[in-house]
Coordinates of C-alpha atoms in Angstrom, one line a residue:
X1 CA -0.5 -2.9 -104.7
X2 CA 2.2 -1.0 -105.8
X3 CA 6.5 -1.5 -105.0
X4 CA 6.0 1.3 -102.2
X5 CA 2.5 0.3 -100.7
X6 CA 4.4 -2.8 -100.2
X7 CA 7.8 -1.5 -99.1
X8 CA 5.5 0.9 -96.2
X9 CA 3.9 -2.5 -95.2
X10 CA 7.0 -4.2 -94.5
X11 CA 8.7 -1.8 -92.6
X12 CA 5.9 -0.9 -90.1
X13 CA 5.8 -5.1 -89.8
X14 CA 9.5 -5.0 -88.6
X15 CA 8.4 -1.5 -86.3
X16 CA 6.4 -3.9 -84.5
X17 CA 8.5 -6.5 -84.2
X18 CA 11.0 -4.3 -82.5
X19 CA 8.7 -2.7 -80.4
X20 CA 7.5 -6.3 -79.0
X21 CA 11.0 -7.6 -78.7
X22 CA 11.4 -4.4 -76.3
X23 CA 8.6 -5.3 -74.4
X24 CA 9.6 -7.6 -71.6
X25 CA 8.9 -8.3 -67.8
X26 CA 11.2 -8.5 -64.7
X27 CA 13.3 -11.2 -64.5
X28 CA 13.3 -13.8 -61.7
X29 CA 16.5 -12.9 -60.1
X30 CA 15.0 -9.1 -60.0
X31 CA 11.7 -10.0 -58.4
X32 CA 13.6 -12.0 -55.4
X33 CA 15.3 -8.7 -55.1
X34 CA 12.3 -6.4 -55.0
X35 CA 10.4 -8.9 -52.4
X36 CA 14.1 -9.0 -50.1
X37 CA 14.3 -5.2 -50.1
X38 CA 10.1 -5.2 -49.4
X39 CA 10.8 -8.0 -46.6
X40 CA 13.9 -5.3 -45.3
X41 CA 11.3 -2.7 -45.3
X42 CA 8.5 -4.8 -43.8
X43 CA 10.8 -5.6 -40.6
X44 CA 11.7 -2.2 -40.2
X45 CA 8.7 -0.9 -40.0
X46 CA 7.7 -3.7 -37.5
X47 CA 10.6 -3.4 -35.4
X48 CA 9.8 0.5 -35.3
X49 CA 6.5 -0.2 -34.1
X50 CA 7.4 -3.0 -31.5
X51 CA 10.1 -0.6 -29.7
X52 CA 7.4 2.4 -29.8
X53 CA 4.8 -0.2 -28.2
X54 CA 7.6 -0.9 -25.8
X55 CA 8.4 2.9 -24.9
X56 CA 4.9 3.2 -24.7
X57 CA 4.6 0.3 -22.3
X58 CA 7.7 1.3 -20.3
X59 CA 6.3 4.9 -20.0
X60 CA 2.9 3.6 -19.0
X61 CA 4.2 1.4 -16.4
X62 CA 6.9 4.1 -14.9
X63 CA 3.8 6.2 -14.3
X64 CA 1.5 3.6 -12.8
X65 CA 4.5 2.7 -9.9
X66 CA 4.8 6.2 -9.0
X67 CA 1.1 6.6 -8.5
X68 CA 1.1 3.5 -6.6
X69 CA 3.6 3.6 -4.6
X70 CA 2.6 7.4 -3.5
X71 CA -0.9 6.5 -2.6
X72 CA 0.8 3.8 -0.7
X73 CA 3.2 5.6 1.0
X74 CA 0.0 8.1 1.6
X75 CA -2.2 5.6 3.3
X76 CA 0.3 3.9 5.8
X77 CA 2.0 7.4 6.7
X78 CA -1.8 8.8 7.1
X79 CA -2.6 5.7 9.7
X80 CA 0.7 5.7 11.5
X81 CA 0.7 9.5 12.4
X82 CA -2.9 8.9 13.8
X83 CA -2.0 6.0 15.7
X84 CA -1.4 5.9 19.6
X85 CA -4.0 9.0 20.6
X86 CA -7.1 8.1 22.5
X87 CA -8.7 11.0 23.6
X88 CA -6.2 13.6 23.5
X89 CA -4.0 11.2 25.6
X90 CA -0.7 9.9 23.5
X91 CA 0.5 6.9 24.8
X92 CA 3.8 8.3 25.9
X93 CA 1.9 8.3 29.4
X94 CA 0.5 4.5 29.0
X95 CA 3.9 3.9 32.0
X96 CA 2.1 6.3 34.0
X97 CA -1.6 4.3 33.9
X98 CA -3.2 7.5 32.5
X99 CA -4.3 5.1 29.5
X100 CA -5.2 1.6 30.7
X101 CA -7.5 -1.5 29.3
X102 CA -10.2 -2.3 31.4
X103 CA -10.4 -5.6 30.1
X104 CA -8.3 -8.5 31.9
X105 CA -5.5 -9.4 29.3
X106 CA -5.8 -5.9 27.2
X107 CA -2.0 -5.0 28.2
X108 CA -1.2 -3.1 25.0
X109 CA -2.3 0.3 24.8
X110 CA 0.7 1.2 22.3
X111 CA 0.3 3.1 18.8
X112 CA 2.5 -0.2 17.3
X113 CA 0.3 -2.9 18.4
X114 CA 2.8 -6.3 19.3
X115 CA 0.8 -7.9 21.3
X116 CA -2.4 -9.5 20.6
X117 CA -5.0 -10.0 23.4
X118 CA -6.0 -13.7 24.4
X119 CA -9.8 -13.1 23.6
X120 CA -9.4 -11.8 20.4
X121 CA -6.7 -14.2 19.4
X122 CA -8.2 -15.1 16.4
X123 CA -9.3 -12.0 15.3
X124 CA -6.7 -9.1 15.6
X125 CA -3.2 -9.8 14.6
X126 CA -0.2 -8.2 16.1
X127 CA 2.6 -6.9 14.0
X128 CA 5.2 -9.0 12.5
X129 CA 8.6 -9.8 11.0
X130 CA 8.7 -10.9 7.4
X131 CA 11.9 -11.7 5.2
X132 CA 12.2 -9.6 2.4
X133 CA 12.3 -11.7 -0.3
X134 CA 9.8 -14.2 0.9
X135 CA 7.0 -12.5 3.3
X136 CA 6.5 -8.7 3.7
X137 CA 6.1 -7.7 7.3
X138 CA 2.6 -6.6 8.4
X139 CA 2.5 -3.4 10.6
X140 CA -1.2 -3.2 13.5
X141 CA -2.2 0.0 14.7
X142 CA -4.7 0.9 17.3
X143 CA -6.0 4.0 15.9
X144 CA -9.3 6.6 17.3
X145 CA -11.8 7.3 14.7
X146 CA -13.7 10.5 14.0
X147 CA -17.3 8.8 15.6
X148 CA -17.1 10.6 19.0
X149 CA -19.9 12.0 21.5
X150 CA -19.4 14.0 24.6
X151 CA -20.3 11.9 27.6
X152 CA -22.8 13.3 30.4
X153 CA -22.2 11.2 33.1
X154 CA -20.8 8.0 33.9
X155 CA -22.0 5.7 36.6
X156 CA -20.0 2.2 36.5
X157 CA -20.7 0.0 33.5
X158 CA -23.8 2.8 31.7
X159 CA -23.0 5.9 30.0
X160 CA -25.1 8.6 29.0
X161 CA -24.5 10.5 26.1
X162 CA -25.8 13.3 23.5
X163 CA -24.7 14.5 20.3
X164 CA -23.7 12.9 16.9
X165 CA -21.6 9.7 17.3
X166 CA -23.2 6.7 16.1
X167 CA -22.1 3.3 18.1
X168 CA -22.8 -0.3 17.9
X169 CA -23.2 -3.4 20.2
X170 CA -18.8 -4.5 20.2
X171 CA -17.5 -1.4 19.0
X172 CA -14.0 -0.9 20.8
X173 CA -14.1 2.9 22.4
X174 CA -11.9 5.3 24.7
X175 CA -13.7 6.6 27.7
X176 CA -11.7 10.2 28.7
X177 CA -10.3 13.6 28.3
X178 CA -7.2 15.1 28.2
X179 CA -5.7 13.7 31.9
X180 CA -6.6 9.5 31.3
X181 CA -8.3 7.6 29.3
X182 CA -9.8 3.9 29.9
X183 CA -10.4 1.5 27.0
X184 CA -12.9 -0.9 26.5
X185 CA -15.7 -2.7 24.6
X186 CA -19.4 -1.6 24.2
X187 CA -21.6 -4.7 25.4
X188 CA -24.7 -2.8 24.8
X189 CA -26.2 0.6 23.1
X190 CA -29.6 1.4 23.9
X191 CA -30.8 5.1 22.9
X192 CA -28.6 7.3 24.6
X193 CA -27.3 4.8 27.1
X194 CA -24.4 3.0 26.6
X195 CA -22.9 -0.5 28.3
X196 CA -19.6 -1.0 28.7
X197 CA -17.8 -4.5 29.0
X198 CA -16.2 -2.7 31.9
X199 CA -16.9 -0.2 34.6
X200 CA -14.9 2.8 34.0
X201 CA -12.3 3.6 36.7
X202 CA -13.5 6.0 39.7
X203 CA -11.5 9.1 37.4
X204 CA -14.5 9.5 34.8
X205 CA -17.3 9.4 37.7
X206 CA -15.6 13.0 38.8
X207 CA -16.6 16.1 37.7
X208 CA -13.1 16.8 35.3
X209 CA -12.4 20.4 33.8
X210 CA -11.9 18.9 30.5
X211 CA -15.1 17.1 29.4
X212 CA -15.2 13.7 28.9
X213 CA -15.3 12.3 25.5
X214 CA -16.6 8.5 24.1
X215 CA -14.5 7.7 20.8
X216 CA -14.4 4.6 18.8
X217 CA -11.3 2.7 18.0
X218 CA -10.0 0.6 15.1
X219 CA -7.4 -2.0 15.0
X220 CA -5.3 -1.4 11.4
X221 CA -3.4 -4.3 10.6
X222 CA -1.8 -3.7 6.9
X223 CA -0.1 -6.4 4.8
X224 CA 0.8 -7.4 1.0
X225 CA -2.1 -10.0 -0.1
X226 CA -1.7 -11.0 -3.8
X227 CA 0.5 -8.2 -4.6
X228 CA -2.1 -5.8 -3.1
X229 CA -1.2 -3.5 -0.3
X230 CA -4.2 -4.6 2.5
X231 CA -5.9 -3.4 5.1
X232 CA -7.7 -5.5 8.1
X233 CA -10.2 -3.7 10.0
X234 CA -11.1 -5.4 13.8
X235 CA -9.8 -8.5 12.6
X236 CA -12.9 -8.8 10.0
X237 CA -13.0 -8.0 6.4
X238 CA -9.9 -7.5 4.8
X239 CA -9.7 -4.2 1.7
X240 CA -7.5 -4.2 -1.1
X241 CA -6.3 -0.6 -0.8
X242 CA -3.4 -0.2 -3.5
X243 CA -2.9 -2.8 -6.2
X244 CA 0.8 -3.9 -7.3
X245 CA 2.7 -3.7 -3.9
X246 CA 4.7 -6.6 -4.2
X247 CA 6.5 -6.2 -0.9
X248 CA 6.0 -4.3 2.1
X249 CA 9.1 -4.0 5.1
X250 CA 9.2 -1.6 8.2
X251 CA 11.9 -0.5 10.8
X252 CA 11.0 1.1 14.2
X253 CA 12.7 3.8 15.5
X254 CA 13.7 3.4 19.4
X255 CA 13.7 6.3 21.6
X256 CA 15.8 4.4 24.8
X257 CA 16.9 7.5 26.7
X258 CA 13.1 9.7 26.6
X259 CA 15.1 12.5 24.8
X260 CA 12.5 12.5 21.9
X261 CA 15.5 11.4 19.3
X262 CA 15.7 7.9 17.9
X263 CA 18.9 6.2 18.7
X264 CA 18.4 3.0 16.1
X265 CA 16.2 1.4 13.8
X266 CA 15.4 -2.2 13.9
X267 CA 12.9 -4.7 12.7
X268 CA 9.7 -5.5 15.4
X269 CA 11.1 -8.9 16.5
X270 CA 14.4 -7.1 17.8
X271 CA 12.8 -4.4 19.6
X272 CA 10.5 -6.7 21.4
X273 CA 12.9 -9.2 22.4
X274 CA 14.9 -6.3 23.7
X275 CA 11.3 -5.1 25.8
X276 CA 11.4 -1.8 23.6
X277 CA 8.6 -1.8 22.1
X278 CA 6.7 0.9 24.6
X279 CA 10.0 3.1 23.3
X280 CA 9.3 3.4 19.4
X281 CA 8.8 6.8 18.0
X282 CA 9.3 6.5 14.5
X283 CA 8.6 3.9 11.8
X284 CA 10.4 3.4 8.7
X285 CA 8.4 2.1 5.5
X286 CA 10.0 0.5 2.7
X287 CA 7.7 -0.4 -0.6
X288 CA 8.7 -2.4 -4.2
X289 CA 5.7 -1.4 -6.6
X290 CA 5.4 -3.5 -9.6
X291 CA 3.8 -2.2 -12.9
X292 CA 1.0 -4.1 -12.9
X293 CA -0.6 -7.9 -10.9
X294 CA -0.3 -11.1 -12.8
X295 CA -4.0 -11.4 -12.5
X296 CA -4.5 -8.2 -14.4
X297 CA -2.5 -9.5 -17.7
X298 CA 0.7 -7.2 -16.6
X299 CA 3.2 -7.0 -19.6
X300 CA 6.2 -8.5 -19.3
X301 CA 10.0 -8.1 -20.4
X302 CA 9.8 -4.5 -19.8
X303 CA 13.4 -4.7 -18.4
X304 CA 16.0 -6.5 -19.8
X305 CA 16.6 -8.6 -17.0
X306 CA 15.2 -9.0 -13.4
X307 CA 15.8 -6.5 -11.4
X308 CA 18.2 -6.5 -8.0
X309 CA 16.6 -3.6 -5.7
X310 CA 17.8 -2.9 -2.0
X311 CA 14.8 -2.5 0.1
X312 CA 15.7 -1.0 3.4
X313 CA 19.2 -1.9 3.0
X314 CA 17.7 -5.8 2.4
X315 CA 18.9 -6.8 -1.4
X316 CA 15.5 -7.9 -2.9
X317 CA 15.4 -9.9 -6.5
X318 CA 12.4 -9.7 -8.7
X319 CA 10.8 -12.7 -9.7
X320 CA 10.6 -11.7 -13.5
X321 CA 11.1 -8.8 -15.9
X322 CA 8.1 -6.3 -14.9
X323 CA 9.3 -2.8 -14.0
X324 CA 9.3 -2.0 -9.8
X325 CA 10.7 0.7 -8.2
X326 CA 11.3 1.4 -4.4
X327 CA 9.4 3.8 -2.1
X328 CA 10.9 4.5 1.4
X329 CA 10.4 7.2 4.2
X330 CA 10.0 8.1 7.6
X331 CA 7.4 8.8 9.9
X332 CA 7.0 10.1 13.1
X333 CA 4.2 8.6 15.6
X334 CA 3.4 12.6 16.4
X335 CA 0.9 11.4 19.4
X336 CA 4.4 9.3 21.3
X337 CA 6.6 12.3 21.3
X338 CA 7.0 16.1 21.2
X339 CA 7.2 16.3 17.6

């Protein structure tokens, strides 16, 4: 080997020697700082995704209240304006006897029902006073359904009939036209016959220029049952009819003077202890809608903090941080007034 073969070798040795003592990894101090920044990144992108699950939440929930609360609104407004008319008669004329129970203790032919007949005492349920913050009111209508025949003849207790309405043994029913109307029970149905509990008074055994007319009759009684808004039917089964109505108020509107205009609101307790009750005209309903039932997993802290509402003027505290919003209008009975 020669004095250059020898001098090439050497250098290329120290060539790699520099080139490994280049070679080197990251120090400690610089990986902690790489995995802080990736930790700063991480959170960020988490945080980003929590408050766009939480928009998303909000949004969803917003939307669900509003839908609520105006199928709500829909239902009760839909059963109060057909409250109070019993075939074609409005109730305005109950204080003239042109709409009468036959039954003994049946005194309340009104379209708000307060009072609740003996025999059925633990059936129907009259409407009632709640507090706001603990109870919701429940409102009971007396309403005509669209199951209706035209009546023949009429001899005492037995009716005969023709056409398409379909009636069973108990069925409450309005016997009359346009000038009275009697109301009753069916003890018995039998073809084309029909019983009453009752004989109908001596008005639907004369020949009337308006025909007479049978039509069945449903006692409504609404109320808030596990943060559903309720319906009773005839004092039997009970229907869930919008979910996450937490509470449910009303205010009647007394006509005192006949003028058709209501001079107050108050709640039912007043108006009956001040014997007003024949005189309401208008009810006032007042809804909070939560986003969603406990029962159904509803998400929670999608406010800030509970929420202070005023619910027909009542100030009403929610319980926890689920969204709610209030729903309130006015409706007019249309079959107790000129409206």
């Amino acid at each position: 080997m020669t004095k250059t073969d020898i001098s090439k070798k050497q250098s290329m040795t120290q060539k790699n020697l520099t080139a490994k003592k280049s070679v080197r990894g990251f120090s400690l101090v610089e990986m902690l700082v790489a995995f802080a920044l990736s930790l700063l990144v991480i959170a960020a992108v988490v945080q980003l995704l929590l408050a766009n699950r939480q928009s998303v939440q909000i949004s969803q929930a917003m939307v669900r209240v509003q839908e609520s609360g105006r199928f709500a609104i829909e239902f009760l407004s839909h059963a109060i304006q057909r409250a109070g008319q019993y075939s074609c008669v409005s109730s305005l004329n109950a204080t003239e006897n042109t709409i009468a129970w036959l039954n003994d203790d049946y005194v309340d032919v009104q379209a708000i029902q307060t009072q609740v007949p003996t025999a059925l005492a633990n059936q129907w349920q009259s409407s009632s006073d709640g507090d706001v913050s603990l109870t919701s009111d429940r409102l009971s209508l007396l309403v005509a359904t669209t199951n209706d025949a035209i009546v023949h003849s009429v001899s005492g207790e037995t009716i005969f009939f023709t056409g398409d309405g379909e009636f069973s043994d108990g069925d409450a029913v309005a016997l009359g036209n346009c000038l009275f109307s009697d109301l009753t029970f069916i003890s018995q149905v039998s073809a084309n016959y029909i019983t009453l509990e009752r004989a109908a008074r001596a008005e639907a055994s004369l020949e009337q220029s308006t025909p007479l007319m049978l039509t069945e009759l449903q006692h409504l009684s609404f109320f808030i049952n596990n943060e559903n808004l309720t319906v009773e039917i005839n004092g039997g089964a009970s229907w869930a009819l919008v979910n996450g109505v937490e509470a449910l108020q009303f205010e009647y509107g007394v006509d005192s003077d006949s003028d058709f205009v209501v001079e107050y609101f108050s709640d039912i307790d007043t108006i009956q202890q001040a014997d007003q009750a024949a005189n309401i005209i208008a009810v006032r309903i007042g809804l909070v809608v939560v986003s969603a039932t406990i029962e159904e997993g509803a998400p929670q802290k999608l406010t800030q903090q509970t929420q202070t509402l005023y619910l027909l003027g009542q100030r009403y505290v929610a319980s926890d941080t689920r969204y709610r919003a209030v729903f309130q209008t006015t409706v007019a009975l249309t079959h107790r007034g000129k409206f």
